XYZ file of C-alpha atoms in Angstrom:
429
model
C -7.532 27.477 33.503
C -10.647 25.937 34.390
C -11.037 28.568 37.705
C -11.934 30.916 34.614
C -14.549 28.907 32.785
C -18.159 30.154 33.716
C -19.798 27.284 35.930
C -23.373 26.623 34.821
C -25.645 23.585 33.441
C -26.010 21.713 30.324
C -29.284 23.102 29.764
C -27.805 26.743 29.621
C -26.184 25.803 26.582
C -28.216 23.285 25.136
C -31.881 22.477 24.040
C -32.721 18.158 23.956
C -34.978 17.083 20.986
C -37.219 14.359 21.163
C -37.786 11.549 18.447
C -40.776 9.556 17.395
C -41.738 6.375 16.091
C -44.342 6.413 13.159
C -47.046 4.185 12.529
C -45.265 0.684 11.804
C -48.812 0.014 10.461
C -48.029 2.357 7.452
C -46.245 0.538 4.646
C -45.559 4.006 3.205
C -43.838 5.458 5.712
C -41.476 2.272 6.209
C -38.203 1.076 3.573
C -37.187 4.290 2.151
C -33.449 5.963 2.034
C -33.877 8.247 5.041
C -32.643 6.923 8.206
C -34.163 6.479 11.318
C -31.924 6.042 14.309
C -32.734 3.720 17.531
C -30.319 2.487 20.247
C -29.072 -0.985 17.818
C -27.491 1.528 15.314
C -25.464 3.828 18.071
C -22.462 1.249 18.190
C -20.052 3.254 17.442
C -19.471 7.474 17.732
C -19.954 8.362 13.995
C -23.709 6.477 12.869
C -23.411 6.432 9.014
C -26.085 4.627 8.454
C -29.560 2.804 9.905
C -30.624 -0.501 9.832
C -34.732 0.625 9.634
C -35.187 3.491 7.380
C -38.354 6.000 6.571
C -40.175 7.517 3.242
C -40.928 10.840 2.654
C -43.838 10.630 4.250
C -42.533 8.681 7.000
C -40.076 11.044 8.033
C -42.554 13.591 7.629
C -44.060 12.399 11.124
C -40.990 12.405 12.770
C -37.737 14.304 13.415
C -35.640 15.038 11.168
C -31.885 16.575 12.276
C -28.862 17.465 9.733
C -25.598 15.787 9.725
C -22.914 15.953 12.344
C -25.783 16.260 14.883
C -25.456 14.708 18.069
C -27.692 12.229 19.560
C -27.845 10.304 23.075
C -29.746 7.605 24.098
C -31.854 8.332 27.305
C -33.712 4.916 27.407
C -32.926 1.018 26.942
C -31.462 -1.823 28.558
C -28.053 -0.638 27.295
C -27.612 2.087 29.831
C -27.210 -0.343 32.412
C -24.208 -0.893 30.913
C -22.925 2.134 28.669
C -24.229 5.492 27.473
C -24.094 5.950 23.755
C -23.434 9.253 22.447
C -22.744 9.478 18.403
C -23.039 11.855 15.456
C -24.068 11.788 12.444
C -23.054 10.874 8.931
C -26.199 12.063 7.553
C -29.590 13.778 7.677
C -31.379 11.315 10.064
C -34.750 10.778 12.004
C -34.642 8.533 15.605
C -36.759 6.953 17.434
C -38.341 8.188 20.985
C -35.597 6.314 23.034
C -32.983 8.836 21.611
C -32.596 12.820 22.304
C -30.879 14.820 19.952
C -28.970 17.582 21.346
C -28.949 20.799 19.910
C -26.324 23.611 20.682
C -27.480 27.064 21.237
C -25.601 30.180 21.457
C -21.845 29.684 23.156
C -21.543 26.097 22.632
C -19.582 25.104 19.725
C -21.191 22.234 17.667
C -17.962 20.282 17.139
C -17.028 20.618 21.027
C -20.869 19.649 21.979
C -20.118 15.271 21.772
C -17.176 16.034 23.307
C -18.615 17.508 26.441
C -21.019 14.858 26.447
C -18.426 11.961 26.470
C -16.588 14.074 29.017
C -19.066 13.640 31.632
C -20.243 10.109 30.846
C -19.164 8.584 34.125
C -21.206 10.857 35.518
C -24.409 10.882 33.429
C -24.397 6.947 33.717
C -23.833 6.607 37.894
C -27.343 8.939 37.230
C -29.188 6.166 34.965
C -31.958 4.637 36.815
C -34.530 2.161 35.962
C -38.158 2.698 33.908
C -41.044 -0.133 33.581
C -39.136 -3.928 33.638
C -35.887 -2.835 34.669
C -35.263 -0.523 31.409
C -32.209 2.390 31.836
C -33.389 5.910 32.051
C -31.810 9.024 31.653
C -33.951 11.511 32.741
C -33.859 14.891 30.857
C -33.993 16.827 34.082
C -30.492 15.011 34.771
C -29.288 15.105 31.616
C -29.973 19.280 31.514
C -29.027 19.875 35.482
C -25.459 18.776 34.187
C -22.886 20.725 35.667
C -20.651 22.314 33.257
C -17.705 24.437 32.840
C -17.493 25.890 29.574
C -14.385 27.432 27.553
C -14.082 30.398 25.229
C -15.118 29.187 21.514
C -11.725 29.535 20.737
C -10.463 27.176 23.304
C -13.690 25.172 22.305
C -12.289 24.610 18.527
C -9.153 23.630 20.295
C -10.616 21.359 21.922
C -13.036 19.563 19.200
C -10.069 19.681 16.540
C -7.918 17.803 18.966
C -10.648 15.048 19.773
C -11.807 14.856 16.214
C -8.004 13.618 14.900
C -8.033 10.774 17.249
C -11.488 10.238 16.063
C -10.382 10.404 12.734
C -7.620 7.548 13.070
C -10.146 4.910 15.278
C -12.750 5.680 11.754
C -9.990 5.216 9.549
C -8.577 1.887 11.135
C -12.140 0.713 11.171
C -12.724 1.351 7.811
C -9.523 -0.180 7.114
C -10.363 -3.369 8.842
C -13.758 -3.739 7.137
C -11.571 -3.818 3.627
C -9.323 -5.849 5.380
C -12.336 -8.365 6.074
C -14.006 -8.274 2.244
C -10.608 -9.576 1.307
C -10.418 -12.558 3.076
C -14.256 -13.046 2.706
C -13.840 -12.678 -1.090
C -10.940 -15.103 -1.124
C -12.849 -18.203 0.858
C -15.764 -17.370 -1.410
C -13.953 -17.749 -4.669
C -11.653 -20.737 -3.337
C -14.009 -22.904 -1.288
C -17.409 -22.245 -2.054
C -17.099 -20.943 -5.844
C -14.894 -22.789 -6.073
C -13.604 -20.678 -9.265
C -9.737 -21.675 -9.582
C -11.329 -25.529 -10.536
C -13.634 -23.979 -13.153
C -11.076 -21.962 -14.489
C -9.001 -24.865 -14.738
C -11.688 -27.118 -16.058
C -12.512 -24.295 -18.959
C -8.837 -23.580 -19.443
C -8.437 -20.375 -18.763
C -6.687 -17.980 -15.918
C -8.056 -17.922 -12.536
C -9.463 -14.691 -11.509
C -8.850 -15.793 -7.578
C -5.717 -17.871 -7.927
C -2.006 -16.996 -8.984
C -1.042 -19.842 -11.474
C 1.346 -21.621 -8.951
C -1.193 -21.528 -6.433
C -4.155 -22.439 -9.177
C -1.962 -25.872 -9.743
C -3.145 -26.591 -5.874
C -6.626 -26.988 -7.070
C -7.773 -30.063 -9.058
C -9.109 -30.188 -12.385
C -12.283 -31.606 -12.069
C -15.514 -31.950 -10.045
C -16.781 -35.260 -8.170
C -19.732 -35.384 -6.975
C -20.680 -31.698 -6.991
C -17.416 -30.864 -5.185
C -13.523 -30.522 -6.375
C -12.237 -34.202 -6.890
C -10.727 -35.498 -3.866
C -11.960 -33.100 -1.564
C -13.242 -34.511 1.819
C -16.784 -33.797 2.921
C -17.143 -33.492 6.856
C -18.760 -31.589 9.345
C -17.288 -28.130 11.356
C -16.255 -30.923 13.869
C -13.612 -32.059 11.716
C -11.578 -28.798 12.157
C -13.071 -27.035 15.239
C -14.009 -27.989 18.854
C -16.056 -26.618 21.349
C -13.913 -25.265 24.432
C -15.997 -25.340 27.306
C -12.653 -24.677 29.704
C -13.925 -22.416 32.448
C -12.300 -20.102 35.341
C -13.922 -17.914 37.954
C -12.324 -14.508 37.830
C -13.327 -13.536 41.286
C -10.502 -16.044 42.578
C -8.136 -13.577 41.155
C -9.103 -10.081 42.389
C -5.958 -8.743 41.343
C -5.183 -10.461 37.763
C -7.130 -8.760 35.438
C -8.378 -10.077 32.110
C -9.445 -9.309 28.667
C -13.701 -9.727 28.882
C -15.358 -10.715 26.079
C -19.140 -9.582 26.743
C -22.447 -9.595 24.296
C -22.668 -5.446 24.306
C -18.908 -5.356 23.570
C -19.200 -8.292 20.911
C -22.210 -6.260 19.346
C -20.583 -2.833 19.414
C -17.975 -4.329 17.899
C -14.952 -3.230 20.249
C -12.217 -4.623 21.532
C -13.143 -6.423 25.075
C -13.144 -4.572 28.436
C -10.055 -4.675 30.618
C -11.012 -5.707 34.165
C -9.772 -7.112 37.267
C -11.078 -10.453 38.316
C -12.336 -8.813 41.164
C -14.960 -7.321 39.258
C -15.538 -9.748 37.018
C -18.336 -12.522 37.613
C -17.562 -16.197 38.035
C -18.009 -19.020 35.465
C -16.437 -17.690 32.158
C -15.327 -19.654 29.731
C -11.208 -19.066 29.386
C -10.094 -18.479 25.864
C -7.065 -19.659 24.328
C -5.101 -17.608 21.507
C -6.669 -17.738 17.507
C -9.852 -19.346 18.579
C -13.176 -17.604 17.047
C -16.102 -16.763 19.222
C -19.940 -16.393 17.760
C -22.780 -15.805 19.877
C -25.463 -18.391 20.742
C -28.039 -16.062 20.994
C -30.660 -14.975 18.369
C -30.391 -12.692 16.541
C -27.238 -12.262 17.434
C -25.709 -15.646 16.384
C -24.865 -14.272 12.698
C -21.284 -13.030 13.612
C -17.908 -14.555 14.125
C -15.401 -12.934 16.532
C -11.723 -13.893 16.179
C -9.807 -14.301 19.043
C -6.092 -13.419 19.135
C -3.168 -14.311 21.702
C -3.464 -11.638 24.464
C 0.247 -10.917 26.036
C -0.602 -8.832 29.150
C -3.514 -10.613 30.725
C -6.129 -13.560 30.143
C -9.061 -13.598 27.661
C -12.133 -14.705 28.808
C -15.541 -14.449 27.320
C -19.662 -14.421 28.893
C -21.225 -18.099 28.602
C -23.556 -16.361 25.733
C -20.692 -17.339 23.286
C -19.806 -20.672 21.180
C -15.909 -20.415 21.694
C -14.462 -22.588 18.858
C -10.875 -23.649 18.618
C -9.297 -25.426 15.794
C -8.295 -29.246 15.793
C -5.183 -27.942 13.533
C -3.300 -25.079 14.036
C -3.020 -24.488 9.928
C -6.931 -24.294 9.779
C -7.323 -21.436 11.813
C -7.716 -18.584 9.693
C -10.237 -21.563 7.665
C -11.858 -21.862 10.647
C -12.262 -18.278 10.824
C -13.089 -17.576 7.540
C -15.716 -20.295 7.408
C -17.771 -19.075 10.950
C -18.026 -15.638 8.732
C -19.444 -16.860 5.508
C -22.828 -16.384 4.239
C -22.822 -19.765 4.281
C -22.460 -21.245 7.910
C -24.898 -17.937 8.834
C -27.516 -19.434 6.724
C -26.986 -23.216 8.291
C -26.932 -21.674 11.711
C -30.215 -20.329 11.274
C -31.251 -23.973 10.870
C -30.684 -24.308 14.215
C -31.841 -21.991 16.134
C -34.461 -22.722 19.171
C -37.205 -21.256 21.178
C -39.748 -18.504 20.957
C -39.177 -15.108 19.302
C -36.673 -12.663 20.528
C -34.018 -12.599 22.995
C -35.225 -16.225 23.978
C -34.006 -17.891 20.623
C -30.643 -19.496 20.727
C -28.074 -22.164 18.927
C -27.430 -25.055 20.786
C -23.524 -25.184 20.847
C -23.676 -28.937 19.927
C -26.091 -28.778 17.026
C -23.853 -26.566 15.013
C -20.954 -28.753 15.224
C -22.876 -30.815 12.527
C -23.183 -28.402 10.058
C -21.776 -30.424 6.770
C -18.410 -28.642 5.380
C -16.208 -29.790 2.367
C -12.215 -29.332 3.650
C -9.543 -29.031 1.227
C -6.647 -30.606 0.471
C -4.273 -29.958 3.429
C -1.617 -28.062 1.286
C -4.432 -25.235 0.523
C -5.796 -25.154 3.341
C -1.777 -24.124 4.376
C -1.709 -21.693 1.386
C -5.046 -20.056 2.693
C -3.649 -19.540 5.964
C -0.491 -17.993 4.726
C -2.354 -15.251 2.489
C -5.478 -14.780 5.067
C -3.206 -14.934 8.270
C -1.812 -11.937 7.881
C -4.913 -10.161 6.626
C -6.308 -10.849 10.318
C -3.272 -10.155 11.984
C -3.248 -6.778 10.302
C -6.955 -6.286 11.480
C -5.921 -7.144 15.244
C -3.184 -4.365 14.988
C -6.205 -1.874 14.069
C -8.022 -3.095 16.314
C -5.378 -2.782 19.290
C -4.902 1.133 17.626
C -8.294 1.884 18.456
C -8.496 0.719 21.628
C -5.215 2.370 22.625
C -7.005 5.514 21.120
C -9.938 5.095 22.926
C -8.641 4.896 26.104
C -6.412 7.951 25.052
C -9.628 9.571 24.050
C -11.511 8.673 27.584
C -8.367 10.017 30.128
C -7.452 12.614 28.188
C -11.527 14.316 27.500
C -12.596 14.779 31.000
C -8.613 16.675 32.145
C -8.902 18.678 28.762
C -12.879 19.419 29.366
C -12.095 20.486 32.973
C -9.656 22.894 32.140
C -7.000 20.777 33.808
C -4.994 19.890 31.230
C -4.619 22.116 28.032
C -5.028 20.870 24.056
C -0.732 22.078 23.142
C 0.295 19.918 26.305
C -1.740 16.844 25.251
C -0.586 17.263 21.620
C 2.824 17.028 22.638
C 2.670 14.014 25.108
C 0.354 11.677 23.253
C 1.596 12.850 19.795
C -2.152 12.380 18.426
C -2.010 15.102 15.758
């Protein structure tokens, strides 16, 4: 058990490598294929890719680690809230608010992000604050770790068994990202393409359409649009909720929390008790579609789906939109997504650069729309409907996985609990 784990510190086991920046005044070292990591791109344990990428000769001034490395972020305004730890997909470089860390001799490289999310709890109640309030992780912490650390054997145990629960959260994610090209690709072709009424028009198949559901469409065009389609305005279908509640009155309920870092990470919202929950959230009713006000963060559409066991409520940083008919929802949905809307919301954004730019919630309630004919907009729901209910199923997967993932690390890391006795109660491999 655990008693017969050697006790000692991270930094026995471990050496931390630091990251750099190069010069964003070289146009040669910037927009090649190599990537270069920084705390926007850790959203999620397994980084395949960067948004900001180096040259040759830009990655030649910095650090360059293989793939399935292990990297941590020991400095940003996200530790106040969450310590990211992720691997890699590829051969990467990061910037100087990341560490890579590097296992030496008795630390198995698969069990290494394991330990690491382990002892998170612990490495964040440690984060304290650098110039204007930004978290730091100090590598003196971050080495003095206490540790307890297995046989290699037990080690491999240990990794294998994390890395199939792993394994399912990637594969429901990437199953939910085809999930959501097929409903984007389907109010592309039908209501902005609109390719069914040119196919008609040029009499031949639809490539989007079945030929039942093709007889839906009209045959023409008026006025730049399909012939007795309504022009309008996303206040036509959708409403802003502005229905609030103050959590703290109910110390004991607790409620799903839709938050900016979750909405950006791209997880399912935070379980929490009222009681720790600050007042003056907006309450969220089931199928509504949340998309944050705030630049640049404004270019993505939440959907919001019935919660059974508690109350969904979301951070006043959101536009919660619910529909005027229940039959336009996934419409609705599909619509907040689209290149389209992204592009008019941009119209509208406010204030100075950075974090201060924002959408007033009004203004985008004006964006001009053309709504269908309300038998399609019926059919749409009844193929995309599903589509997104299949996506909340993943996404309710993962989070049961997760939190299988989080109690089970820290008893199995510990020595507490063993890898044969968790297979055989949670049934993950």
């Amino acid at each position: 058990m655990a008693s017969e784990w050697p006790p000692g510190k991270l930094g026995d086991y471990v050496k931390l490598q630091s990251g750099g920046t190069p010069s964003k005044s070289r146009t040669d070292f910037w927009n090649g294929n190599i990537p270069w990591v920084s705390a926007k791109d850790m959203k999620t344990f397994w980084v395949e890719d960067s948004e900001d990428h180096l040259t040759e000769a830009g990655a030649a001034k910095a650090k360059i680690v293989p793939a399935r490395s292990t990297l941590i972020l020991v400095r940003g305004m996200t530790l106040h809230n969450d310590l990211p730890i992720c691997r890699l997909r590829r051969p990467s470089a990061f910037n100087q608010d990341v560490k890579a860390v590097i296992p030496q001799e008795g630390l198995h490289p698969e069990f290494l992000p394991y330990l690491l999310v382990a002892n998170k709890t612990s490495l964040l109640n440690s984060v304290d604050s650098a110039g204007h309030g930004t978290g730091r992780l100090n590598t003196e912490t971050l080495t003095n770790l206490p540790v307890s650390i297995p046989p290699l054997e037990e080690q491999k145990r240990l990794a294998d068994f994390a890395n199939a629960i792993e394994d399912k959260i990637e594969l429901n994610r990437r199953m939910n990202a085809t999930l959501e090209a097929m409903a984007r690709a389907l109010f592309k072709a039908w209501f902005v393409d609109f390719e069914p009424v040119h196919a008609i028009k040029e009499n031949r198949p639809s490539t989007s359409a079945s030929p039942d559901i093709a007889k839906l469409f009209p045959s023409d065009f008026e006025n730049g649009f399909p012939k007795g389609w309504v022009g309008g305005t996303v206040a036509d279908i959708a409403r802003i909720s502005k229905d609030s509640v103050s959590p703290g009155k109910f110390p004991d309920e607790e409620f799903h929390h839709f938050s900016i870092p979750a909405f950006d990470d791209g997880k399912h919202p935070r379980r929490e008790l009222g009681s720790t929950i600050l007042s003056n959230k907006f309450l969220i009713q089931g199928n509504s579609v949340l998309v944050s006000k705030l630049n640049p963060r404004i270019f993505r559409a939440w959907t919001v789906f019935p919660v059974a066991d508690s109350r969904c409520i979301a951070s006043t940083e959101f536009i919660l939109y619910e529909t005027r008919q229940a039959v336009n929802w996934s419409f609705l949905n599909s619509l907040l997504r689209s290149d389209e809307i992204i592009s008019s919301f941009q119209q509208h954004v406010t204030g100075t650069s950075g974090s201060h730019q924002r959408v007033k919630p009004e203004s985008t309630l004006n964006i001009p729309i053309v709504i269908p004919s309300d038998c399609l907009l019926e059919t749409f729901n009844e193929i995309v409907g599903p589509i997104y209910s299949l996506a909340q199923m993943n996404i309710d997967q993962i989070q049961s996985l997760c939190q299988t993932r989080e109690s089970l690390l820290p008893r199995l890391i510990s020595g507490k609990l063993r890898v044969d006795k968790a297979e055989e109660r949670e049934h993950v491999v």
